[in-house]
Short mmCIF file of C-alpha atoms and ligand atoms in Angstrom, two decimals:
data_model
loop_
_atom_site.label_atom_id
_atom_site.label_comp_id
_atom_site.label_asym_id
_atom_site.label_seq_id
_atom_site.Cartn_x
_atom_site.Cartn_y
_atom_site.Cartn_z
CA UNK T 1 16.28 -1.65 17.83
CA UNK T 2 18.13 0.87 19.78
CA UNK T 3 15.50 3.60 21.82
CA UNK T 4 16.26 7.03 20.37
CA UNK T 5 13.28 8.40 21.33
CA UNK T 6 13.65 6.92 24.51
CA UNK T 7 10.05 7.27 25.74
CA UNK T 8 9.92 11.02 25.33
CA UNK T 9 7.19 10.99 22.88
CA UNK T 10 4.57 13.76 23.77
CA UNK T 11 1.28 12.94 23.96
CA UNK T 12 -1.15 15.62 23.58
CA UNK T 13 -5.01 14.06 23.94
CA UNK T 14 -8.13 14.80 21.69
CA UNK T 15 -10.05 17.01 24.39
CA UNK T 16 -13.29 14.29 23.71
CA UNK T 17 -13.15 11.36 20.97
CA UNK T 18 -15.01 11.30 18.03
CA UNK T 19 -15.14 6.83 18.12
CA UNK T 20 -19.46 7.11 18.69
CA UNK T 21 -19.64 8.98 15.70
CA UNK T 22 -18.24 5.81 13.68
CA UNK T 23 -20.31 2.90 12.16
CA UNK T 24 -17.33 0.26 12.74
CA UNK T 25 -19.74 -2.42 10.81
CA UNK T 26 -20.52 -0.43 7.80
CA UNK T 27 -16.60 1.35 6.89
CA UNK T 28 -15.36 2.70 3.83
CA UNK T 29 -11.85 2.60 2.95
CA UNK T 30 -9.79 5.29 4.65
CA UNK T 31 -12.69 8.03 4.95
CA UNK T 32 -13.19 7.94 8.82
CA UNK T 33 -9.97 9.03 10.86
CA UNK T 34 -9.42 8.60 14.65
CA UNK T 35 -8.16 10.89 17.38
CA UNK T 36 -4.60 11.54 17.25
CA UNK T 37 -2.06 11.79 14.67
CA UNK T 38 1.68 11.31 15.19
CA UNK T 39 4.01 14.63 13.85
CA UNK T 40 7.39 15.01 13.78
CA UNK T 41 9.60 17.22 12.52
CA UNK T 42 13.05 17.79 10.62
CA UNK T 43 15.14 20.59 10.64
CA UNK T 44 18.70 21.77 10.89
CA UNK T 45 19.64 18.42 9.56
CA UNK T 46 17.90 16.36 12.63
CA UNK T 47 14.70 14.39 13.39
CA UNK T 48 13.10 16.25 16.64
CA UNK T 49 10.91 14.73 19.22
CA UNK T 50 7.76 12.59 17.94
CA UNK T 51 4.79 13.82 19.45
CA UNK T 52 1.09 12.85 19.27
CA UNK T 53 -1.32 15.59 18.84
CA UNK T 54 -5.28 15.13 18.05
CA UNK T 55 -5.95 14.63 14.39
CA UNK T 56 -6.60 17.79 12.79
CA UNK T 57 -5.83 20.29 9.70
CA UNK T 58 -1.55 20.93 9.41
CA UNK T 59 -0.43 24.61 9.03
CA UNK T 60 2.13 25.18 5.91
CA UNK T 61 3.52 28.23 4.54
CA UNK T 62 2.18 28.69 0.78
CA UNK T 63 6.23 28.33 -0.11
CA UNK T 64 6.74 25.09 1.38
CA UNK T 65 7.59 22.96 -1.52
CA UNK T 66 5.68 20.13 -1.07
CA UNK T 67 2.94 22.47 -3.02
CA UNK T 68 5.44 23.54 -5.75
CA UNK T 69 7.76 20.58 -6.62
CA UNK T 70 5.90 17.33 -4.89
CA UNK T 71 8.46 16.12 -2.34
CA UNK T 72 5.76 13.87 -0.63
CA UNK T 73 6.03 9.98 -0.11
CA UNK T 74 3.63 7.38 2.19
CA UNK T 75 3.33 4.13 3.12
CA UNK T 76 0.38 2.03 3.33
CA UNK T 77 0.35 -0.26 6.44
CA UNK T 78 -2.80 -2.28 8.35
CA UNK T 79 -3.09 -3.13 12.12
CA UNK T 80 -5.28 -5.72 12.58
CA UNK T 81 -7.09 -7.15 15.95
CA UNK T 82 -7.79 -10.95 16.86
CA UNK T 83 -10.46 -12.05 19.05
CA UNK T 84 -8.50 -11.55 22.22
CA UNK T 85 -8.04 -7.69 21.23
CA UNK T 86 -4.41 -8.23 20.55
CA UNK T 87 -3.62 -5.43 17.77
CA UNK T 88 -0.97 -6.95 15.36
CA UNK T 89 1.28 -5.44 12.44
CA UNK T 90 2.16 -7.39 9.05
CA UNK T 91 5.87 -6.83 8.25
CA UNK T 92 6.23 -3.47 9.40
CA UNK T 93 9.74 -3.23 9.36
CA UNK T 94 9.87 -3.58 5.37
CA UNK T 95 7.09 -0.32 5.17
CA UNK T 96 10.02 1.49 6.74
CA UNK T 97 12.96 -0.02 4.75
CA UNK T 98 10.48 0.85 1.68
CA UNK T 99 9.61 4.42 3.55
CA UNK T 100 13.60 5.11 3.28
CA UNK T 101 14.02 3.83 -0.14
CA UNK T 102 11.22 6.26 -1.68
CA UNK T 103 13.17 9.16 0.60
CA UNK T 104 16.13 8.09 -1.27
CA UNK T 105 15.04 8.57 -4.39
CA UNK T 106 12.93 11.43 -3.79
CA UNK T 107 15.94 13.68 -2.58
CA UNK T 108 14.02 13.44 1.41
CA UNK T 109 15.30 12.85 5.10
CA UNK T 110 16.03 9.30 5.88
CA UNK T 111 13.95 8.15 8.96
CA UNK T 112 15.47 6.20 11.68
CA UNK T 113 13.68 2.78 12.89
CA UNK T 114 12.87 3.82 16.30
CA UNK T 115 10.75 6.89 14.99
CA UNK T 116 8.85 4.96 13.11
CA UNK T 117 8.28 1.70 15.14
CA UNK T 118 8.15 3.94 18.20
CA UNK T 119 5.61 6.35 16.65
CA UNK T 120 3.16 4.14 15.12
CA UNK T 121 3.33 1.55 18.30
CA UNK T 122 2.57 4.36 20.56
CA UNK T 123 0.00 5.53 18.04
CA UNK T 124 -1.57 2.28 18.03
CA UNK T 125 -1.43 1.96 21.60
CA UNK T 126 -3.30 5.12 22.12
CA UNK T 127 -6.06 4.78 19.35
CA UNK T 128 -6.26 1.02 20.12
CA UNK T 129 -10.50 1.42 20.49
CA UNK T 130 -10.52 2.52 16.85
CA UNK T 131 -8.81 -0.62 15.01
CA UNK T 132 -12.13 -2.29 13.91
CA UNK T 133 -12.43 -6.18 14.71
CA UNK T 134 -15.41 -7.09 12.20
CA UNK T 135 -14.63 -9.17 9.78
CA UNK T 136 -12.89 -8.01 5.87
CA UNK T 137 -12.12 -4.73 8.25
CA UNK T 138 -8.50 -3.17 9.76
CA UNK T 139 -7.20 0.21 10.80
CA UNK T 140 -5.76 0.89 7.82
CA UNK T 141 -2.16 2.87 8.49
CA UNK T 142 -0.88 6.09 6.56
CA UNK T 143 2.46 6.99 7.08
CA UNK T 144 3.74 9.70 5.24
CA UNK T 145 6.47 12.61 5.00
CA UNK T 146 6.48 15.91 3.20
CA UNK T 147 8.42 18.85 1.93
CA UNK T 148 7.43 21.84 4.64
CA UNK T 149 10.35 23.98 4.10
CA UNK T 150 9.59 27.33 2.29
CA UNK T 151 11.46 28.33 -0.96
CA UNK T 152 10.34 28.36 -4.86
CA UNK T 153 14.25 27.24 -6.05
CA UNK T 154 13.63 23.65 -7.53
CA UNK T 155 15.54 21.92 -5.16
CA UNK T 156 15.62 19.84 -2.04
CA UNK T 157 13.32 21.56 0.58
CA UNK T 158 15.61 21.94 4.51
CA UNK T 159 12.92 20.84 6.44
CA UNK T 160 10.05 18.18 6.24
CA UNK T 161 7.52 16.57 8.27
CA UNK T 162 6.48 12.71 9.19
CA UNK T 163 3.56 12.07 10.10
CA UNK T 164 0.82 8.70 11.14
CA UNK T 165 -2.90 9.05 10.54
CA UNK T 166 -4.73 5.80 11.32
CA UNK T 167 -8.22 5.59 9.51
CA UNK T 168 -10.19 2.29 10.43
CA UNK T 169 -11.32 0.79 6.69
CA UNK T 170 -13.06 -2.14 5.37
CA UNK T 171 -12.22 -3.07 1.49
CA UNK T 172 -10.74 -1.44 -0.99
CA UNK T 173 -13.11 -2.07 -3.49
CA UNK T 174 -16.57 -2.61 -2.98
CA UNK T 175 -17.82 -4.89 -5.71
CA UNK T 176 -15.98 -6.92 -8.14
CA UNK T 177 -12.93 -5.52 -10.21
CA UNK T 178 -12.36 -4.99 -14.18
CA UNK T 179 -9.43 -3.94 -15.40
CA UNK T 180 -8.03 -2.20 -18.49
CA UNK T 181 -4.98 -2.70 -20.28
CA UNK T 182 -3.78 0.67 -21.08
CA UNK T 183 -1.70 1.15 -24.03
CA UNK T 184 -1.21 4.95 -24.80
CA UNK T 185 -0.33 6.20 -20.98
CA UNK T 186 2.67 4.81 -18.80
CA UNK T 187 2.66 5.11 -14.88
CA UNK T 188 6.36 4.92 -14.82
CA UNK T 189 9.87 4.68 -17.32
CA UNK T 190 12.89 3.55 -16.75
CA UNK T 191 15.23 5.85 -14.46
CA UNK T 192 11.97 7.09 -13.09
CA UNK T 193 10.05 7.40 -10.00
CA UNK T 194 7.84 4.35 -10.45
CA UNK T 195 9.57 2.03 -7.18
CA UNK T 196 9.06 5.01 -4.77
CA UNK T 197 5.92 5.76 -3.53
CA UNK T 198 5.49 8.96 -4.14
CA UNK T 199 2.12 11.01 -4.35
CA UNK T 200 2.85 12.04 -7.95
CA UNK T 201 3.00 8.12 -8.78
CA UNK T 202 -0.98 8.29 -7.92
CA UNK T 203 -1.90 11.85 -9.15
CA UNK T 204 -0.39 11.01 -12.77
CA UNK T 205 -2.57 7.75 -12.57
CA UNK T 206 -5.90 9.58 -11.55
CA UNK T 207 -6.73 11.14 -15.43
CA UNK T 208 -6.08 7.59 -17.02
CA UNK T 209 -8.38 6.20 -14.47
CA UNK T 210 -11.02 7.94 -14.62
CA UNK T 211 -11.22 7.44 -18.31
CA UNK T 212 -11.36 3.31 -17.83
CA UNK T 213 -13.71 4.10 -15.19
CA UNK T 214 -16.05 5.70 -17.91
CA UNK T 215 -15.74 2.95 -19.50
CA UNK T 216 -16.59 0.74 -16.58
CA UNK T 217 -13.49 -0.58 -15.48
CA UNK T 218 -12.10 0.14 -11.99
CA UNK T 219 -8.78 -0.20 -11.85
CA UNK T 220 -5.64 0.09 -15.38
CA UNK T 221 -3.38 -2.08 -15.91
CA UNK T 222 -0.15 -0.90 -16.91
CA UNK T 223 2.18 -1.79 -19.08
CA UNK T 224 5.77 -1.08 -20.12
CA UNK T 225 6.38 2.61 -21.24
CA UNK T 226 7.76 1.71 -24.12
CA UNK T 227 6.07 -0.46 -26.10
CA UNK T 228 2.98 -1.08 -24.11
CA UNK T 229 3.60 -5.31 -23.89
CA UNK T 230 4.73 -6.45 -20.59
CA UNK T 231 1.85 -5.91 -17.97
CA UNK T 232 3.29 -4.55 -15.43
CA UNK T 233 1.34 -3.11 -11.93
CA UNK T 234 -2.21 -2.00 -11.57
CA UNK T 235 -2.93 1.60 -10.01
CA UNK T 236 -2.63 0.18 -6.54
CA UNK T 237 -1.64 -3.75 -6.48
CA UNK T 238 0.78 -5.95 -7.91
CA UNK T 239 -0.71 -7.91 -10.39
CA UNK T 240 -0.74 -11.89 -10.49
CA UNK T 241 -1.78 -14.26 -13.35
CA UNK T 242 -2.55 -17.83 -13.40
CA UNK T 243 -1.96 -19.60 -16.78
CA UNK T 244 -2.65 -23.46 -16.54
CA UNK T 245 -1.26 -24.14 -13.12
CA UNK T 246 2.02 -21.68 -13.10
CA UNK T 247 1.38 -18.43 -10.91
CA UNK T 248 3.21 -15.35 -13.38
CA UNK T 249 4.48 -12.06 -11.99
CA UNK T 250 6.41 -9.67 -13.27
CA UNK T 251 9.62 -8.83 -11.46
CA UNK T 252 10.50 -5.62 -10.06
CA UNK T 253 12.29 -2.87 -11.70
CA UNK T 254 12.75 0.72 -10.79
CA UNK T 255 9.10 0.85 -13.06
CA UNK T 256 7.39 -1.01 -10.04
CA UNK T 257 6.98 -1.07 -6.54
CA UNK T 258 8.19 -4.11 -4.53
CA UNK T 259 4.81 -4.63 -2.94
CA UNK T 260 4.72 -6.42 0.52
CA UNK T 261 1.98 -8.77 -0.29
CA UNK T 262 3.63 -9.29 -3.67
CA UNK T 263 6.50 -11.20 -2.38
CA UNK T 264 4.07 -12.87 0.81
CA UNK T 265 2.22 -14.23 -1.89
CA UNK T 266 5.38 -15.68 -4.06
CA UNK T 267 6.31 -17.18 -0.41
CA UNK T 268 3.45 -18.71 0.64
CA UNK T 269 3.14 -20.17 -3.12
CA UNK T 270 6.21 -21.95 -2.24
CA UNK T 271 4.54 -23.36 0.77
CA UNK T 272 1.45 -24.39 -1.01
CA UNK T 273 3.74 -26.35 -3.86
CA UNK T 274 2.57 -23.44 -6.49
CA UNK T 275 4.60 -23.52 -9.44
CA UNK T 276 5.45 -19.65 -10.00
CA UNK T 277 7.31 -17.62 -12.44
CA UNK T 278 8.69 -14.73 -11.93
CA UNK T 279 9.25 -12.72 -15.42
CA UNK T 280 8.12 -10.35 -17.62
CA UNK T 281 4.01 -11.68 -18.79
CA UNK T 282 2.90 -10.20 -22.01
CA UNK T 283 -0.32 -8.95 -22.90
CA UNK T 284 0.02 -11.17 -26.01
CA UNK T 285 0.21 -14.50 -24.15
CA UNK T 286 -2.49 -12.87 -21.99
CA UNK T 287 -4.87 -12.69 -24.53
CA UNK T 288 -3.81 -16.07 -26.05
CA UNK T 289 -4.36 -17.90 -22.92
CA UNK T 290 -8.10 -16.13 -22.50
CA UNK T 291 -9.02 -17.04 -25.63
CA UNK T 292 -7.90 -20.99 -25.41
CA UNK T 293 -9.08 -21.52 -21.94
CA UNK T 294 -5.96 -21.78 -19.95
CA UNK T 295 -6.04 -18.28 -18.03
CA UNK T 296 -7.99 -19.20 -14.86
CA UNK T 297 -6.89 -16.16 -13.03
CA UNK T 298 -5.95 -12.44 -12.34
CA UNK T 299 -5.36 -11.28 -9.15
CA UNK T 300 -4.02 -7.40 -7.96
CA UNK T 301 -2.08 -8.09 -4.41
CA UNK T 302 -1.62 -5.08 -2.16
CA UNK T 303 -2.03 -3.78 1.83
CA UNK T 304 -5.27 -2.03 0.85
CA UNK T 305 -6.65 -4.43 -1.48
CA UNK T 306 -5.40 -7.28 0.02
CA UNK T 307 -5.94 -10.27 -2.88
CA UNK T 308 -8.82 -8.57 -5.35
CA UNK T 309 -9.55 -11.11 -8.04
CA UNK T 310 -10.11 -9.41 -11.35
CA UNK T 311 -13.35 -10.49 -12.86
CA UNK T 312 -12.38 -9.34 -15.89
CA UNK T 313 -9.79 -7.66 -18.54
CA UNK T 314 -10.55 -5.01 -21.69
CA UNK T 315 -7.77 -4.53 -24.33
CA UNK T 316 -7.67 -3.10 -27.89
CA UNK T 317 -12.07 -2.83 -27.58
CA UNK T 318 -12.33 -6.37 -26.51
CA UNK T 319 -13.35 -7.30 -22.43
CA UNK T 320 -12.69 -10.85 -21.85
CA UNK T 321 -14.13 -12.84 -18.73
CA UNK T 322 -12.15 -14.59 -16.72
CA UNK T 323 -13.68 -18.04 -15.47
CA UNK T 324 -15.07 -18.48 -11.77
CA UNK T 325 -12.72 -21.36 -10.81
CA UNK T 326 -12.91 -23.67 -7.27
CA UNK T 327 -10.43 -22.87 -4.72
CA UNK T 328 -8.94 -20.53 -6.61
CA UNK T 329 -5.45 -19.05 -6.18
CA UNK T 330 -6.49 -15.69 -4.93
CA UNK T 331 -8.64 -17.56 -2.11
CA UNK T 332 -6.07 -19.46 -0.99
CA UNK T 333 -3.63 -16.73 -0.73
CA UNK T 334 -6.00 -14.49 0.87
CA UNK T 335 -6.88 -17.16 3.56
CA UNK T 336 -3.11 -17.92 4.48
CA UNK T 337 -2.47 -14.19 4.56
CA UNK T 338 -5.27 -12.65 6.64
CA UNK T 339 -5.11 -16.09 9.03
CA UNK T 340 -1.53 -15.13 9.74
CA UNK T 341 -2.50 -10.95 9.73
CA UNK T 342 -5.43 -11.38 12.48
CA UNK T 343 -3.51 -13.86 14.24
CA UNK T 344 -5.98 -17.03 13.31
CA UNK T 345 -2.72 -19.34 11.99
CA UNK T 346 0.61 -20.32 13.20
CA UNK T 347 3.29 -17.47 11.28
CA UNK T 348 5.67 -19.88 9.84
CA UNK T 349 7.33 -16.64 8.47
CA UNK T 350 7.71 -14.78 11.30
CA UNK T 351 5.62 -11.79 9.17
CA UNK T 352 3.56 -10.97 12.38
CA UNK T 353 4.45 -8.51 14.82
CA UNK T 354 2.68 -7.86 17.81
CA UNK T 355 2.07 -4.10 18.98
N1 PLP P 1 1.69 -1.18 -6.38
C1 PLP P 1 1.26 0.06 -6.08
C2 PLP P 1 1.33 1.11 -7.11
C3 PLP P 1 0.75 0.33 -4.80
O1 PLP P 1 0.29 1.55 -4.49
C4 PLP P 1 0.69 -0.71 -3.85
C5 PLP P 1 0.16 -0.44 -2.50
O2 PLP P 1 0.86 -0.20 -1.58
C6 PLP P 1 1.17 -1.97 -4.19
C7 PLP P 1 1.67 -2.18 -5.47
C8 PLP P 1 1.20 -3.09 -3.21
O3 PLP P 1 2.20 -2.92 -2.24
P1 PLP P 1 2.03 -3.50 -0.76
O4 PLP P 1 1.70 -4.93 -0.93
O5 PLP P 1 3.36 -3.30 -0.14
O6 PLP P 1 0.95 -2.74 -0.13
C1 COI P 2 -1.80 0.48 -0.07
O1 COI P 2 -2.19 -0.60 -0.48
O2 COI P 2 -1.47 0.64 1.10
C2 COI P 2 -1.65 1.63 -0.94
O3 COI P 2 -0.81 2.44 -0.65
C3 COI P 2 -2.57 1.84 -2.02
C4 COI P 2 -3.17 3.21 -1.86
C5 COI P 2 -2.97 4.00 -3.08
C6 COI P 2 -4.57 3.17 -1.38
#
């Protein structure tokens, strides 16, 4: 990776730090935030200098379109510590790819390598007290860029903003996690938005949501748009599902995003002799195989939720349970992944880089 920032990213420290304030062995997920914050801007057709200021509210013009017409995209990234304090990153170079994509798509500002590997390294570096080491617990990484040139014409914004906050988290979901199949909203359509990850993805998720939360569920599941079969992605994983022996996930369209942990998990099935199929899963066969005994599991995938085994499903007014089986799938995944994210196992994969 060629330097283009060459070292010249400012640093600008947090007068005192706010790290006593935190109880590292009781986090939530991404509610505490730590000093700094990486910025950088675009404009007149160029990425400027990185630099690092301390983390604290961003000043926009009421114009800048990001309000008006959503040009916003993130990533979601972890840095993890092992028991030496080395601070290691889980395939960070396919968050950027994935960072570009969603600019593609989204009519945004490609960003080169360097600023982003340089940027959140430095980052890291720098905030390196706040990555939590107890256990189920990382510094959970937000990447993101934004429309902050002014102008109420629907169309591209000329300049935009990238920026890092790093907010030390422990799991996604606190206690276990029901889903429901949703059959009247869709999350995404064909020739939409649905592979880029892009904040109105989440916001047009939130209303559906909270209904199957009434309801007791925490998470949907989607399915296709258009005629509400295939299961497709939950709000925030990739979904999983065990029938028999055979792992099933659906494969990725421009409905879904190509999750990380997704395709770690369809790799390290291969390692673990998993049969797994890769095609579209209907909620039909779904509900056949609850009802006769051979679905043993569901399982969302994703950087924040890492593996979440899904207690249990609702469709059509019916919830079915889903068995407690030993040594599950979802364990075993979740084992080989974190040993290889906190440094614990050898990385056959090469996934693990070190900061
Ligand atoms: N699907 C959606 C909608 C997500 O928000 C996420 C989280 O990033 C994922 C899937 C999983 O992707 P990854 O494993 O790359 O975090
Ligand atoms: C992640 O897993 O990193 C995500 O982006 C999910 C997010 C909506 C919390």
């Amino acid at each position: 990776m060629e330097s283009i920032t060459k070292n010249a990213i400012t640093i600008e420290k947090a007068q005192s730090s706010k790290i006593t304030q935190v109880d590292f062995d009781n986090l939530a997920f991404g509610s505490v935030f730590s000093d700094h914050m990486l910025v950088c801007d675009y404009r007149n057709g160029a990425w400027e200098t990185p630099k690092i200021v301390p983390y604290g509210p961003v000043s926009l013009a009421p114009s800048a379109k990001i309000f008006h017409y959503g040009q916003s995209i993130f990533e979601g990234m972890k840095a993890y510590k092992d028991k030496n304090s080395d601070i290691f990153l889980f395939r960070p170079l396919d968050n950027h790819k994935r960072l570009n994509i969603s600019a593609r798509r989204m009519s945004m500002p490609e960003l080169p390598e360097a600023y982003f590997m340089e940027g959140l390294t430095t980052l890291l570096a720098l905030d390196k007290d706040w990555i939590p080491q107890t256990e189920g617990s990382a510094m959970y990484i937000r990447p993101f860029m934004f429309a902050s040139g002014e102008g109420f014409h629907a169309s591209p914004a000329d300049e935009y903003r990238f920026m890092i906050c790093l907010a030390p988290s422990g799991p996604y979901f606190s206690g276990e996690v029901k889903v429901l199949i949703e059959e009247k909203y869709s999350r995404s359509a064909n020739g939409g938005v649905g592979y880029a990850k892009t904040g109105g993805n989440y916001a047009g998720q939130f209303h559906p949501t909270q209904l199957a939360k009434a309801q007791g569920y925490q998470q949907v599941i989607w399915t296709d748009d258009h005629h509400h079969e295939n299961i497709e992605e939950a709000g925030a994983m990739n979904i999983f599902v065990r029938i028999g022996d055979t792992l099933i996930t659906g494969p990725t369209s421009d409905r879904i995003l190509d999750g990380i942990t997704r395709k770690s998990v369809l790799e390290v099935a291969k390692t673990e002799g998993i049969t797994t199929e890769v095609r579209a899963i209907t909620v039909s066969e779904v509900v056949a195989a609850a009802k006769d005994g051979s679905l043993k599991e569901m399982f969302g995938a994703g950087t924040a939720a890492v593996i979440s085994p899904i207690a249990g499903f609702g469709y059509r007014g019916t919830d079915y349970d889903l068995p407690r089986v030993e040594n599950s799938y979802a364990s075993k995944f979740k084992r080989h992944i974190t040993d290889i994210q906190y440094n614990r196992a050898e990385d056959e994969y090469g996934w693990r880089y070190k900061v």
